[in-house]
Tab-separated table of C-alpha atoms in Angstrom:
chain	number	residue	atom	x	y	z
C	1	MET	CA	0.000	0.000	0.000
C	2	THR	CA	0.987	3.597	-0.435
C	3	SER	CA	2.979	5.329	2.272
C	4	SER	CA	2.356	8.934	3.244
C	5	PRO	CA	2.577	11.341	0.275
C	6	SER	CA	6.014	12.599	-0.681
C	7	PRO	CA	6.349	16.379	-0.983
C	8	SER	CA	6.301	17.654	-4.571
C	9	ARG	CA	9.557	19.064	-5.883
C	10	SER	CA	9.564	22.302	-7.798
C	11	LEU	CA	10.657	22.182	-11.425
C	12	SER	CA	13.677	24.107	-12.575
C	13	ARG	CA	13.448	26.347	-15.648
C	14	ARG	CA	15.278	23.669	-17.624
C	15	ARG	CA	12.817	20.954	-16.553
C	16	LEU	CA	9.875	23.196	-17.390
C	17	LEU	CA	11.257	23.641	-20.905
C	18	GLN	CA	11.763	19.890	-21.173
C	19	ALA	CA	8.176	19.316	-20.066
C	20	ALA	CA	6.823	21.750	-22.643
C	21	GLY	CA	8.799	20.012	-25.362
C	22	ALA	CA	7.543	16.615	-24.272
C	23	VAL	CA	3.905	17.740	-24.435
C	24	ALA	CA	4.445	19.092	-27.927
C	25	CYS	CA	5.767	15.671	-28.995
C	26	GLY	CA	2.774	13.817	-27.565
C	27	ALA	CA	4.575	12.575	-24.437
C	28	VAL	CA	4.097	13.960	-20.961
C	29	ALA	CA	6.652	14.982	-18.352
C	30	ALA	CA	4.954	13.912	-15.136
C	31	PRO	CA	5.978	14.466	-11.523
C	32	VAL	CA	9.074	12.476	-10.601
C	33	PHE	CA	9.350	11.428	-6.965
C	34	ALA	CA	12.534	11.787	-4.966
C	35	GLN	CA	12.354	8.111	-4.031
C	36	THR	CA	10.723	5.195	-5.836
C	37	ARG	CA	7.242	4.568	-4.489
C	38	PRO	CA	5.498	1.183	-4.512
C	39	ILE	CA	2.049	1.658	-6.042
C	40	SER	CA	-0.604	-0.992	-6.689
C	41	ILE	CA	-3.327	-1.038	-9.335
C	42	THR	CA	-6.078	-3.576	-9.987
C	43	LEU	CA	-7.475	-4.482	-13.380
C	44	PRO	CA	-11.208	-5.153	-13.807
C	45	TRP	CA	-10.698	-8.814	-14.673
C	46	VAL	CA	-7.981	-11.214	-15.766
C	47	VAL	CA	-5.165	-9.717	-17.837
C	48	ASN	CA	-6.138	-9.667	-21.512
C	49	GLY	CA	-5.866	-7.541	-24.631
C	50	SER	CA	-8.528	-5.109	-23.452
C	51	ASN	CA	-6.872	-3.992	-20.214
C	52	TYR	CA	-3.154	-4.837	-20.235
C	53	TRP	CA	-1.720	-1.386	-20.998
C	54	PRO	CA	-0.514	-0.743	-17.407
C	55	MET	CA	1.644	-3.850	-17.826
C	56	VAL	CA	3.010	-2.498	-21.118
C	57	GLY	CA	3.955	0.748	-19.409
C	58	LYS	CA	5.591	-1.179	-16.578
C	59	GLU	CA	7.685	-3.209	-19.022
C	60	LEU	CA	8.658	-0.108	-21.026
C	61	GLY	CA	9.679	1.826	-17.923
C	62	TYR	CA	6.966	4.500	-18.181
C	63	PHE	CA	6.205	4.238	-14.468
C	64	LYS	CA	9.763	3.667	-13.310
C	65	LYS	CA	10.915	6.922	-14.925
C	66	ARG	CA	8.244	8.661	-12.846
C	67	GLY	CA	9.538	7.116	-9.633
C	68	ILE	CA	6.807	4.477	-9.408
C	69	ASP	CA	7.331	0.778	-8.729
C	70	LEU	CA	4.015	-0.486	-10.104
C	71	THR	CA	2.321	-3.746	-9.163
C	72	VAL	CA	-0.525	-4.798	-11.474
C	73	SER	CA	-3.107	-7.311	-10.217
C	74	ARG	CA	-6.073	-9.016	-11.829
C	75	GLY	CA	-9.588	-8.205	-10.675
C	76	ASN	CA	-12.850	-10.086	-10.191
C	77	GLY	CA	-15.208	-7.787	-12.055
C	78	SER	CA	-15.479	-4.010	-12.109
C	79	VAL	CA	-17.817	-3.731	-9.127
C	80	ALA	CA	-15.478	-5.799	-6.936
C	81	ALA	CA	-12.399	-3.990	-8.282
C	82	ALA	CA	-13.874	-0.587	-7.451
C	83	GLN	CA	-14.748	-1.802	-3.955
C	84	ALA	CA	-11.170	-3.022	-3.513
C	85	VAL	CA	-9.851	0.458	-4.341
C	86	ALA	CA	-12.346	2.070	-1.971
C	87	ASN	CA	-11.306	-0.371	0.772
C	88	LYS	CA	-7.615	0.575	0.278
C	89	GLN	CA	-6.579	-2.839	-1.006
C	90	PHE	CA	-5.166	-1.021	-4.056
C	91	ASP	CA	-4.065	2.548	-4.683
C	92	LEU	CA	-5.835	2.836	-8.047
C	93	GLY	CA	-7.938	0.719	-10.355
C	94	VAL	CA	-8.846	0.211	-13.977
C	95	VAL	CA	-12.614	-0.206	-13.773
C	96	PHE	CA	-15.501	-0.075	-16.230
C	97	PHE	CA	-17.704	2.970	-15.645
C	98	GLY	CA	-20.679	0.824	-14.615
C	99	GLY	CA	-18.721	-0.535	-11.659
C	100	THR	CA	-17.732	2.937	-10.482
C	101	LEU	CA	-21.298	4.171	-10.915
C	102	VAL	CA	-22.809	1.424	-8.790
C	103	ASN	CA	-20.266	1.855	-6.007
C	104	MET	CA	-20.547	5.641	-5.896
C	105	ALA	CA	-24.319	5.249	-5.651
C	106	ARG	CA	-23.612	3.131	-2.573
C	107	GLY	CA	-21.650	6.015	-1.088
C	108	LEU	CA	-18.082	4.871	-1.762
C	109	PRO	CA	-15.739	7.884	-2.165
C	110	LEU	CA	-14.318	7.221	-5.647
C	111	GLN	CA	-13.678	9.290	-8.756
C	112	ALA	CA	-12.445	8.592	-12.272
C	113	LEU	CA	-9.170	10.313	-13.155
C	114	ALA	CA	-9.270	9.391	-16.838
C	115	THR	CA	-11.509	7.610	-19.334
C	116	VAL	CA	-9.755	5.189	-21.676
C	117	GLY	CA	-12.648	3.440	-23.449
C	118	TYR	CA	-15.818	5.230	-24.463
C	119	ASP	CA	-18.192	2.330	-25.110
C	120	ALA	CA	-18.660	-0.600	-22.738
C	121	LEU	CA	-19.800	-2.624	-25.776
C	122	MET	CA	-23.035	-3.845	-24.243
C	123	GLY	CA	-25.198	-5.845	-26.609
C	124	ASN	CA	-26.529	-9.194	-27.726
C	125	LEU	CA	-24.427	-11.889	-29.283
C	126	VAL	CA	-25.900	-14.430	-31.701
C	127	LEU	CA	-24.392	-17.086	-33.940
C	128	GLU	CA	-23.469	-15.887	-37.420
C	129	ASP	CA	-26.330	-17.798	-39.090
C	130	SER	CA	-28.948	-16.768	-36.508
C	131	PRO	CA	-32.334	-15.633	-37.863
C	132	ILE	CA	-32.274	-12.779	-35.326
C	133	ARG	CA	-31.688	-9.697	-37.462
C	134	ALA	CA	-33.988	-7.053	-35.991
C	135	PRO	CA	-35.052	-6.326	-32.401
C	136	LYS	CA	-38.514	-7.859	-32.788
C	137	ASP	CA	-36.829	-11.126	-33.845
C	138	PHE	CA	-35.917	-11.706	-30.197
C	139	GLU	CA	-39.577	-12.393	-29.439
C	140	GLY	CA	-40.215	-16.102	-29.158
C	141	LYS	CA	-36.520	-16.748	-28.553
C	142	ARG	CA	-34.362	-17.751	-25.568
C	143	VAL	CA	-31.928	-15.090	-24.360
C	144	GLY	CA	-29.240	-16.110	-21.883
C	145	THR	CA	-27.837	-13.632	-19.375
C	146	VAL	CA	-25.727	-13.546	-16.215
C	147	ALA	CA	-27.744	-11.691	-13.580
C	148	THR	CA	-24.668	-10.116	-11.990
C	149	SER	CA	-23.023	-9.085	-15.282
C	150	ALA	CA	-22.397	-5.439	-16.128
C	151	GLU	CA	-24.758	-5.376	-19.095
C	152	SER	CA	-27.659	-7.468	-17.763
C	153	PRO	CA	-29.663	-4.589	-16.175
C	154	TYR	CA	-29.567	-2.653	-19.455
C	155	TRP	CA	-31.238	-5.379	-21.515
C	156	THR	CA	-34.625	-4.019	-20.429
C	157	ALA	CA	-33.582	-0.494	-21.473
C	158	TYR	CA	-32.615	-1.779	-24.919
C	159	ALA	CA	-35.898	-3.665	-25.183
C	160	ALA	CA	-37.856	-0.538	-24.261
C	161	LYS	CA	-35.938	1.533	-26.819
C	162	THR	CA	-36.549	-0.938	-29.626
C	163	GLY	CA	-40.076	-2.135	-28.847
C	164	ILE	CA	-39.216	-5.711	-27.832
C	165	ASP	CA	-42.038	-7.308	-25.838
C	166	LEU	CA	-40.082	-9.005	-23.070
C	167	GLY	CA	-43.204	-10.970	-22.175
C	168	LYS	CA	-42.568	-12.913	-25.369
C	169	VAL	CA	-38.879	-13.540	-24.637
C	170	THR	CA	-37.631	-16.420	-22.490
C	171	ARG	CA	-34.893	-15.060	-20.236
C	172	GLN	CA	-32.526	-17.803	-19.122
C	173	GLN	CA	-30.158	-17.209	-16.196
C	174	LEU	CA	-26.687	-18.634	-16.826
C	175	ASP	CA	-23.401	-19.027	-14.994
C	176	ALA	CA	-20.701	-16.576	-16.107
C	177	ARG	CA	-18.357	-19.477	-16.863
C	178	LEU	CA	-20.884	-21.165	-19.163
C	179	ILE	CA	-22.634	-18.385	-21.037
C	180	GLU	CA	-20.534	-18.524	-24.225
C	181	ARG	CA	-20.755	-22.323	-24.223
C	182	ALA	CA	-24.555	-22.095	-23.961
C	183	LEU	CA	-24.676	-19.995	-27.127
C	184	MET	CA	-22.164	-22.191	-28.952
C	185	ASP	CA	-24.170	-25.334	-28.090
C	186	LYS	CA	-27.448	-23.586	-29.042
C	187	GLN	CA	-28.929	-23.977	-25.572
C	188	VAL	CA	-30.026	-20.366	-26.073
C	189	ASP	CA	-30.647	-18.303	-29.211
C	190	ALA	CA	-28.794	-15.225	-27.998
C	191	ILE	CA	-26.936	-13.908	-24.977
C	192	THR	CA	-26.461	-10.492	-23.444
C	193	ALA	CA	-22.769	-9.698	-23.475
C	194	ILE	CA	-19.889	-7.282	-23.234
C	195	GLY	CA	-18.519	-7.564	-26.754
C	196	SER	CA	-14.854	-7.279	-25.833
C	197	SER	CA	-15.247	-10.228	-23.453
C	198	SER	CA	-17.470	-12.728	-25.271
C	199	ILE	CA	-16.554	-12.216	-28.938
C	200	PRO	CA	-12.852	-13.124	-28.461
C	201	VAL	CA	-13.745	-16.245	-26.462
C	202	LEU	CA	-15.945	-17.663	-29.201
C	203	ASP	CA	-13.853	-16.452	-32.133
C	204	SER	CA	-10.712	-18.047	-30.706
C	205	LEU	CA	-12.661	-21.332	-30.635
C	206	GLY	CA	-13.591	-20.940	-34.297
C	207	VAL	CA	-17.202	-19.964	-33.595
C	208	LYS	CA	-18.367	-17.065	-35.762
C	209	THR	CA	-20.880	-14.679	-34.263
C	210	ARG	CA	-22.761	-11.451	-34.904
C	211	PHE	CA	-22.890	-8.689	-32.327
C	212	ILE	CA	-25.954	-6.474	-31.936
C	213	PRO	CA	-24.691	-3.286	-30.223
C	214	TRP	CA	-27.037	-1.461	-27.905
C	215	ALA	CA	-25.040	1.741	-28.374
C	216	LYS	CA	-26.758	2.275	-31.721
C	217	THR	CA	-29.963	2.987	-29.792
C	218	GLY	CA	-28.311	5.146	-27.133
C	219	VAL	CA	-27.969	2.408	-24.495
C	220	GLN	CA	-24.300	3.065	-23.850
C	221	LEU	CA	-21.888	3.492	-20.954
C	222	TYR	CA	-18.239	4.473	-20.855
C	223	ALA	CA	-15.834	1.534	-20.596
C	224	ALA	CA	-12.468	1.450	-18.816
C	225	GLN	CA	-11.552	4.322	-16.519
C	226	VAL	CA	-8.686	4.940	-14.112
C	227	ILE	CA	-10.140	5.446	-10.628
C	228	ALA	CA	-8.854	6.421	-7.200
C	229	ARG	CA	-10.198	7.279	-3.774
C	230	ARG	CA	-11.085	10.928	-3.272
C	231	GLU	CA	-8.697	11.182	-0.341
C	232	THR	CA	-5.853	10.055	-2.628
C	233	ILE	CA	-6.785	12.675	-5.211
C	234	GLU	CA	-6.947	15.444	-2.636
C	235	ALA	CA	-3.822	14.490	-0.683
C	236	ASP	CA	-1.589	13.165	-3.455
C	237	ALA	CA	-2.317	14.941	-6.722
C	238	GLY	CA	1.274	14.365	-7.845
C	239	LEU	CA	0.840	10.620	-7.645
C	240	CYS	CA	-2.456	10.792	-9.534
C	241	GLN	CA	-0.876	12.883	-12.282
C	242	ALA	CA	2.104	10.552	-12.593
C	243	MET	CA	-0.119	7.462	-12.770
C	244	VAL	CA	-2.509	8.963	-15.311
C	245	ASP	CA	0.376	10.142	-17.480
C	246	GLY	CA	2.057	6.742	-17.326
C	247	ILE	CA	-1.148	4.879	-18.145
C	248	LEU	CA	-2.128	7.145	-21.028
C	249	GLU	CA	1.397	6.981	-22.452
C	250	SER	CA	1.032	3.201	-22.296
C	251	VAL	CA	-2.365	3.331	-24.035
C	252	VAL	CA	-0.962	5.470	-26.852
C	253	TYR	CA	1.900	3.002	-27.347
C	254	THR	CA	-0.577	0.118	-27.720
C	255	LEU	CA	-2.659	2.151	-30.196
C	256	LYS	CA	0.353	3.010	-32.346
C	257	LYS	CA	2.146	-0.332	-32.006
C	258	PRO	CA	-0.481	-3.023	-31.424
C	259	GLU	CA	1.653	-5.972	-32.544
C	260	GLU	CA	4.675	-4.964	-30.479
C	261	SER	CA	2.384	-4.390	-27.508
C	262	LEU	CA	0.975	-7.897	-27.737
C	263	GLU	CA	4.493	-9.335	-27.749
C	264	ILE	CA	5.128	-7.483	-24.482
C	265	LEU	CA	1.931	-9.005	-23.095
C	266	TYR	CA	2.933	-12.530	-24.121
C	267	LYS	CA	6.328	-12.085	-22.485
C	268	ALA	CA	4.798	-10.749	-19.257
C	269	GLN	CA	2.005	-13.367	-19.246
C	270	PRO	CA	3.437	-16.469	-20.986
C	271	GLU	CA	0.387	-18.540	-20.059
C	272	ILE	CA	-1.602	-16.577	-22.689
C	273	GLY	CA	0.569	-17.971	-25.464
C	274	MET	CA	0.399	-21.475	-24.003
C	275	ALA	CA	-3.416	-21.590	-23.853
C	276	LYS	CA	-5.337	-22.825	-26.883
C	277	GLY	CA	-6.475	-19.770	-28.827
C	278	GLY	CA	-4.864	-17.523	-26.218
C	279	LYS	CA	-2.984	-15.258	-28.596
C	280	GLU	CA	-5.944	-14.941	-30.950
C	281	ASN	CA	-8.175	-14.068	-28.000
C	282	ALA	CA	-5.727	-11.382	-26.848
C	283	LYS	CA	-5.419	-9.881	-30.336
C	284	ILE	CA	-9.175	-9.650	-30.828
C	285	SER	CA	-9.886	-8.276	-27.352
C	286	GLN	CA	-7.189	-5.644	-27.940
C	287	GLY	CA	-8.708	-4.618	-31.264
C	288	LEU	CA	-12.238	-4.419	-29.884
C	289	ALA	CA	-11.112	-2.327	-26.903
C	290	GLN	CA	-9.082	-0.015	-29.132
C	291	ALA	CA	-12.142	0.551	-31.311
C	292	THR	CA	-13.819	2.121	-28.267
C	293	MET	CA	-10.923	4.553	-27.779
C	294	VAL	CA	-11.574	6.379	-31.042
C	295	ALA	CA	-14.070	8.919	-29.728
C	296	PRO	CA	-14.688	12.690	-29.992
C	297	GLU	CA	-13.712	13.185	-26.353
C	298	ALA	CA	-10.173	11.896	-26.926
C	299	ILE	CA	-9.795	13.294	-30.432
C	300	GLU	CA	-10.945	16.824	-29.599
C	301	HIS	CA	-9.778	17.217	-25.992
C	302	GLY	CA	-6.914	14.764	-25.599
C	303	MET	CA	-6.415	11.272	-24.238
C	304	GLY	CA	-8.349	10.480	-21.077
C	305	TRP	CA	-11.002	13.204	-21.382
C	306	SER	CA	-14.473	12.578	-19.907
C	307	SER	CA	-17.588	14.392	-21.127
C	308	ILE	CA	-19.514	15.566	-18.063
C	309	PRO	CA	-22.812	16.036	-20.006
C	310	THR	CA	-22.450	12.497	-21.354
C	311	LEU	CA	-21.987	11.185	-17.818
C	312	ALA	CA	-25.218	12.906	-16.805
C	313	GLY	CA	-27.077	10.983	-19.490
C	314	MET	CA	-25.506	7.725	-18.344
C	315	ILE	CA	-26.627	8.318	-14.763
C	316	SER	CA	-30.170	8.795	-16.037
C	317	LEU	CA	-29.922	5.645	-18.159
C	318	ALA	CA	-28.708	3.599	-15.180
C	319	ALA	CA	-31.575	4.850	-13.033
C	320	ARG	CA	-34.180	4.000	-15.680
C	321	ALA	CA	-32.652	0.578	-16.263
C	322	GLY	CA	-32.815	-0.303	-12.574
C	323	ALA	CA	-29.034	-0.608	-12.286
C	324	LEU	CA	-29.208	1.695	-9.242
C	325	THR	CA	-31.181	0.743	-6.148
C	326	ALA	CA	-34.114	2.826	-4.965
C	327	ASP	CA	-32.101	4.059	-1.987
C	328	ALA	CA	-29.072	4.950	-4.111
C	329	LYS	CA	-27.169	8.096	-3.246
C	330	PRO	CA	-27.973	10.934	-5.713
C	331	LEU	CA	-25.129	11.188	-8.210
C	332	VAL	CA	-23.641	14.407	-9.564
C	333	PRO	CA	-21.856	14.043	-12.951
C	334	GLU	CA	-18.960	16.260	-11.866
C	335	ASP	CA	-18.346	13.925	-8.916
C	336	LEU	CA	-18.014	10.860	-11.131
C	337	ALA	CA	-15.009	12.048	-13.106
C	338	THR	CA	-12.485	14.860	-13.232
C	339	ASN	CA	-10.526	16.207	-16.208
C	340	ARG	CA	-7.894	17.713	-13.938
C	341	PHE	CA	-5.230	15.174	-14.914
C	342	VAL	CA	-5.970	14.622	-18.615
C	343	GLY	CA	-5.933	16.330	-22.006
C	344	LYS	CA	-2.145	16.685	-22.227
C	345	ILE	CA	-1.510	13.906	-24.724
C	346	LYS	CA	-3.074	14.686	-28.094
C	347	LEU	CA	-2.687	12.670	-31.260
C	348	SER	CA	-2.495	14.187	-34.721
C	349	SER	CA	-5.165	13.747	-37.378
C	350	ALA	CA	-2.822	11.435	-39.276
C	351	GLU	CA	-2.285	9.294	-36.177
C	352	TRP	CA	-6.013	8.990	-35.540
C	353	GLU	CA	-6.601	8.081	-39.175
C	354	GLN	CA	-4.091	5.233	-38.930
C	355	ILE	CA	-5.727	4.001	-35.730
C	356	ARG	CA	-9.125	4.074	-37.451
C	357	LYS	CA	-7.716	1.864	-40.197
C	358	ASN	CA	-6.270	-0.517	-37.616
C	359	VAL	CA	-9.579	-0.952	-35.778
C	360	ALA	CA	-11.836	-1.079	-38.856
C	361	PRO	CA	-12.051	-4.914	-38.835
C	362	TYR	CA	-13.056	-4.826	-35.185
C	363	ASN	CA	-15.774	-2.232	-35.744
C	364	LYS	CA	-17.166	-4.676	-38.303
C	365	MET	CA	-17.138	-7.443	-35.666
C	366	LEU	CA	-19.088	-5.117	-33.372
C	367	GLY	CA	-21.717	-4.269	-35.978
C	368	LEU	CA	-20.561	-0.650	-35.931
C	369	ALA	CA	-18.928	-0.455	-39.376
């Protein structure tokens, strides 16, 4: 765990000039601590292509050069990961927005320091040859879902938006470990899913699917965010800035050099390469996650930016969908995220265009092309 905050050191004129030059080149000169500090961060789930960028930055020395000795741990879902940060088991976390939202509604003192992915990729997954083509085609069908999954509460919101009569749909509760298998074996006709999680699992097994994205109808939440406790933000802004800068520098590296980034992942997590379909799974999950990073917020304002008006709409969506309990604490959009530590790293139009080309096949997988 983190020790008491180290005092910030003032920058000399030379270091200020170096920092300005770094920003102009797309890199960021972040606070450097007098002594190396051990810092821990939790991922939302197991290490995979959609969340591994802190590990890339660790391997490339992005955190070390900022005086941080980073430990990266796997999580057990975004809700549990956010709770672990709030309970001081970790200094920071990489958590999907839905997990932060639920925990803040329960009164936990958290805040997002940066947004990395702008679409949680909630939707339905069907087999490639499924007759389900339009929303009304779900009627008379069996739809599998995991009650505790991030997307499950929003299935009713999607149904309401598209006119699906849920009274004519058989909803089948499934175990999280078996939901993709249930679709593959045709025990159900469709499942609710997070695209970046379920598509790679089935594709790596040779099962072709079609994804029906709820975002097309406005049922959309932000995806991965970097979160911390409010007391950490208030007492140790230097640490927060250094961590955000290191993470976003890592994200940019993976966007510009996806193949090299995956090689770093395989070296750090050799079991991925040893598992059947492991590398293919990692490559697809990386591509799907990167597709969600190409968004107006990042393009116009810089990497990590959160739109406060957009967050307001997501709070309203969560309330309507029943994702928040009746006794939930009222949520203020400005409390959910801050842009204090972001917007410094900006990519050029040419760089964004290349990234768009890289993720085009994955947008097609997501039904967004």
